[in-house]
Amino acid sequence: MLTKGVPDFSEGAVSFDEDGHLERGKTPTVMNPNDAFALEAALQTRVRHGGHVTGMSMGPPGYASVLQGAMESVYADDSYLLSDRELAASDTWATAITVSAGIEKYREEVADVDLVFAGFKTADGETGQTGPQTCWALEWPIVTHVVALDIDPDERRLRAKRLVEGDVDEIETVEAPLPCVVIADPEFEPTYRKASHRLTHKQLRAETRERAAEHDEYLTTWDHADLNLDPDYIGLDGSPTIVSSVDPIPKAPSEREATMIDPEDGAAMEPVLEELQPFAGGD
Amino acid sequence: MTEREHYEAVVVGCGPGGAAAAARLAEHGVETLVLERGVEAGSKNVSGGLIYAEDSAPYTIDDLFDGFREEAAERPVTDYRIHNIAGDKVKTYDLTDLHEHDTDWCDAVLRRQMDSWLEQRVHEKASETGGGVLTNVRVNGLLREGGEIVGVTCDELDPIEADLIVAADGVNSELAREAGLMDWEEPDEWFQGVKAVVDMDPGAVNHRFGIDDDEGVAHLFSGDLFEDVRGGGFLYTNEESLSIGTVFHLDSLVAEQAEPHELLDALLTHPVMAHWIGDGYDEREYAAKLVPDSKKVAHREPYRDRLVLVGDAAGQMQAQGPIIKGMNHAVTAGALAADAFAITRGNADPEAAGRRYAKLLEDSGTMAKLRPKQYDLARTVGERDAVTNVVDRVLESPIGSLALGNRLADRVLERAYNSPFLVSMLPDTRTGYTTVPTVIGEARGKSVRWKNDAEPPSLEERIGELTYDTDVGNPHIELRDDSAEASGAAVYACPVSAEEFGGGCYRTERVKTNGDEETLVSLDTQPCVECGTCAIVADTTWEHPRGGKGVEYREG
Ligand SMILES: Cc1cc2nc3c(=O)[nH]c(=O)nc-3n(C[C@H](O)[C@H](O)[C@H](O)COP(=O)(O)OP(=O)(O)OC[C@H]3O[C@@H](n4cnc5c(N)ncnc54)[C@H](O)[C@@H]3O)c2cc1C
Ligand code: SF4
């Protein structure tokens, strides 16, 4: 389950400088809100089918708190943080390379992986690219905009309902083999209609509370050397995307003219009433 | 179709009855699932509440739950009195003898605290046998196969099968009704209880009642302060609050067109209360709930197929004169139902557990308490209007007053009040509730002229202080007949509605039809506290809200 930290854009928390630039230092980091849907999907899968859930994130050491939060909400078993200076300022491509390297290392050294869950875009970058790029790097299939998910562990296949937005929103049902990357849509609704699922959910919650309180013990940090990554292909140097500048969007000029009229002023109000006449009911 | 889920036992409701049943089932190694509609057990529940541990009971709550008294209960009751009131005259009797009859211990409780504590314990016990407690789940019906009850259906879950279904879903049990075992027709089979929890720091509680930290009082009130409405009031001390409330016969509330919140206010503002709450009255919570009258409705065979009823759902709520015993009987019944299932486990007859349960209720003497013989005898004479009127007339006459008023009568009466046998005989007429106490108060009482400055909140403020999670667009009660004749009684009997109050559940509207003016009743369930009153006194389709929705009590 992939997640990242973003600036807390909620009212009262976010801080901008005089030029309207985000002050990252002063703005607290929280889990990317869209990742919550991925967490829900991962949790539902775990509750229904069991298994082991790992949270993974790339970012500065402070993202450990994001992984801790993720552990609390998805009841993950452990966390992996891909973090060092060389990884700083990665764009989505460099991030995908790094994250996929993290997943490969995990498969080689920790355990095999059947599913990777990710949120559909981050609240700060809004590109929506990292998930697809990661699956490309892994050479796995990907299912995006998932609103409902069913897994057949015996057949090693998943069936997903996807929300296809258009003039008319449509729900499309697709199947894919495991392993697979699943990108949950904000419309994703976990369903727990079995008592046994709810009991498992409750059980996991109780266990996780204890784990999350001692998050450090369940956290592994890997740097670029652990991941065997060439610094030229990661971080700023490995990022082909350059954001040259960010411009505030100017407000469109109003196309209508406004005249101020004092409603007490009878003479001035006359033309207004005349204008309104056709809209009045009756004769 | 996928396989249905199956548990050995499903318990509906996690009040004292459900908790006891589930704990005992788990002790027998039965895989037990408990379904509770509140966000947490206790969030829907109200009692007065004194929980009794009777010497004669086969099970008490501390038998089943270690540490109950220390961790879940408030103060024990060490002083028990009744105040007979006539105007501002009050005559107080010590009822400690009655209270202590057959009592091992008795503690005041607040239901949110008590039931949520029970829920934790039950979940721990039930988890060990593969089950547990799920909250936010409302059972909405019985699962049947070929007409036989085999499980439950829920709003939130797929249908579940079980070998035993325990309906511990309280007063207004939808399951008991669906099974055809109980009905919601006659107001005279119910009481309505209304209660305020009043904030008070522990030092003040000790000081005002002259008690220590580990002591508590119970005061009862009867007489004319409630006009002619049959019932009475109570005040119990908690650790850091008081529970003050009233319990009235529902038929009497309807007949007198009384407003429950005003009757509560009459108690709160009476001079007798001045010392205790007369300055700086601070109400934490207003609550209400129906209470069944076991004398009339306790079911002698509370089972059908695999379904058994325990507690209020089976009408097992004993009003022993002024003493109200519902929680303890729910506990006993829940544990007995569990034992009955354990004994008959594996028996092919689906009703084996139910039949055994009914027998255990008889053999343990529980049914005899719930449906006392002496009441059935006394009732045939006592409740006949003619007799009552004559008795009342005599009592109210100078001779009657004189008889009750002399010093000898005083001692006799105090003794009579303290006799569980006599008290359980009291017919449900004005005589016991109003006439006798009023005459006693009048003849023997001293005038109390203390100034009581307590200002109880208005109904609007009380509703405003409650927590709701409204199920918008999905009201749980619907009016079937909006005529004043069919449903008008709810406008006053509903504890969160009142004549001339637009912010309550039930309102009356004058509607012009073809020149004629008609009074119609309308309903908005938003402020509803799910007390169940209008299920009986109005013509409605009445259900509990979906899991987690509706009112959420913090005290109870
Ligand atoms: C004002 C007042 C004063 C009282 N005073 C006393 C007193 O002093 N002493 C005393 O012993 N008794 C007293 N009682 C009575 C006592 O509260 C009840 O008898 C007792 O609570 C019954 O316990 P129970 O377990 O049967 O039901 P409850 O305690 O009502 O529990 C039923 C549970 O089932 C749940 N439930 C209901 N329907 C569903 C559904 N469809 N699906 C899932 N869950 C559901 C409810 O949320 C609740 O948790 C008083 C009652 C009132 C109202
Ligand atoms: S609407 Fe009915 S159930 Fe709700 S509080 Fe009023 S009388 Fe009670």
mmCIF file of N, CA, C and O in Angstrom, chain B residues 61 75 97 105 111 123 133 157 229 248 259 264 297 351 360 421 438 501 503 513:
data_model
loop_
_atom_site.group_PDB
_atom_site.id
_atom_site.type_symbol
_atom_site.label_atom_id
_atom_site.label_comp_id
_atom_site.label_asym_id
_atom_site.label_seq_id
_atom_site.Cartn_x
_atom_site.Cartn_y
_atom_site.Cartn_z
ATOM 1 N N ILE B 61 -25.403 -9.817 38.564
ATOM 2 C CA ILE B 61 -24.482 -9.304 37.545
ATOM 3 C C ILE B 61 -23.019 -9.467 37.952
ATOM 4 O O ILE B 61 -22.154 -9.698 37.108
ATOM 5 N N ARG B 75 -22.687 4.732 43.052
ATOM 6 C CA ARG B 75 -22.671 4.521 44.504
ATOM 7 C C ARG B 75 -23.623 3.402 44.928
ATOM 8 O O ARG B 75 -24.666 3.216 44.299
ATOM 9 N N ASP B 97 -35.979 -1.176 55.107
ATOM 10 C CA ASP B 97 -36.339 -2.593 55.290
ATOM 11 C C ASP B 97 -36.826 -3.222 53.988
ATOM 12 O O ASP B 97 -36.411 -4.314 53.621
ATOM 13 N N TRP B 105 -26.834 -6.710 47.518
ATOM 14 C CA TRP B 105 -26.346 -5.333 47.383
ATOM 15 C C TRP B 105 -27.179 -4.639 46.326
ATOM 16 O O TRP B 105 -27.908 -5.277 45.564
ATOM 17 N N ARG B 111 -26.262 4.152 32.519
ATOM 18 C CA ARG B 111 -26.231 3.068 31.539
ATOM 19 C C ARG B 111 -25.148 3.174 30.475
ATOM 20 O O ARG B 111 -24.666 2.165 29.977
ATOM 21 N N HIS B 123 -17.325 -8.811 24.769
ATOM 22 C CA HIS B 123 -16.547 -9.012 23.538
ATOM 23 C C HIS B 123 -15.325 -9.896 23.816
ATOM 24 O O HIS B 123 -15.029 -10.802 23.049
ATOM 25 N N VAL B 133 -18.823 -8.932 19.843
ATOM 26 C CA VAL B 133 -19.907 -7.944 19.806
ATOM 27 C C VAL B 133 -19.704 -7.033 18.606
ATOM 28 O O VAL B 133 -18.602 -6.534 18.389
ATOM 29 N N LEU B 157 -26.103 -6.070 7.646
ATOM 30 C CA LEU B 157 -25.415 -7.319 7.343
ATOM 31 C C LEU B 157 -26.318 -8.248 6.536
ATOM 32 O O LEU B 157 -27.540 -8.115 6.553
ATOM 33 N N VAL B 229 -51.909 11.813 38.100
ATOM 34 C CA VAL B 229 -51.240 10.816 37.273
ATOM 35 C C VAL B 229 -50.605 9.767 38.173
ATOM 36 O O VAL B 229 -49.915 10.092 39.130
ATOM 37 N N PHE B 248 -44.412 6.789 35.276
ATOM 38 C CA PHE B 248 -45.879 6.840 35.331
ATOM 39 C C PHE B 248 -46.506 5.744 34.494
ATOM 40 O O PHE B 248 -45.955 5.326 33.485
ATOM 41 N N GLU B 259 -48.181 16.161 30.476
ATOM 42 C CA GLU B 259 -46.917 16.346 29.750
ATOM 43 C C GLU B 259 -45.791 15.782 30.616
ATOM 44 O O GLU B 259 -45.489 16.326 31.677
ATOM 45 N N LEU B 264 -41.926 15.906 35.465
ATOM 46 C CA LEU B 264 -40.543 15.876 35.961
ATOM 47 C C LEU B 264 -40.190 17.227 36.591
ATOM 48 O O LEU B 264 -39.611 17.288 37.685
ATOM 49 N N VAL B 297 -47.579 -8.309 31.670
ATOM 50 C CA VAL B 297 -47.100 -8.786 30.367
ATOM 51 C C VAL B 297 -45.962 -9.800 30.390
ATOM 52 O O VAL B 297 -45.608 -10.316 29.337
ATOM 53 N N GLU B 351 -37.362 -26.228 19.716
ATOM 54 C CA GLU B 351 -37.906 -25.507 20.873
ATOM 55 C C GLU B 351 -37.394 -26.049 22.205
ATOM 56 O O GLU B 351 -37.824 -25.603 23.269
ATOM 57 N N LEU B 360 -36.846 -23.111 33.682
ATOM 58 C CA LEU B 360 -35.869 -22.531 34.612
ATOM 59 C C LEU B 360 -36.400 -21.230 35.220
ATOM 60 O O LEU B 360 -36.158 -20.938 36.384
ATOM 61 N N PHE B 421 -44.676 -8.126 50.435
ATOM 62 C CA PHE B 421 -45.884 -8.857 50.096
ATOM 63 C C PHE B 421 -47.034 -7.886 49.846
ATOM 64 O O PHE B 421 -47.713 -7.932 48.823
ATOM 65 N N THR B 438 -51.063 11.008 49.535
ATOM 66 C CA THR B 438 -51.530 12.376 49.743
ATOM 67 C C THR B 438 -52.159 12.513 51.121
ATOM 68 O O THR B 438 -51.919 13.483 51.850
ATOM 69 N N PHE B 501 -45.882 23.396 21.187
ATOM 70 C CA PHE B 501 -44.430 23.444 21.004
ATOM 71 C C PHE B 501 -44.113 22.940 19.598
ATOM 72 O O PHE B 501 -44.420 21.794 19.258
ATOM 73 N N GLY B 503 -41.166 22.507 18.186
ATOM 74 C CA GLY B 503 -39.864 21.868 17.970
ATOM 75 C C GLY B 503 -39.812 20.404 18.351
ATOM 76 O O GLY B 503 -38.736 19.808 18.384
ATOM 77 N N THR B 513 -60.678 22.236 5.767
ATOM 78 C CA THR B 513 -61.078 21.403 4.632
ATOM 79 C C THR B 513 -62.532 21.686 4.330
ATOM 80 O O THR B 513 -63.385 21.496 5.190
#
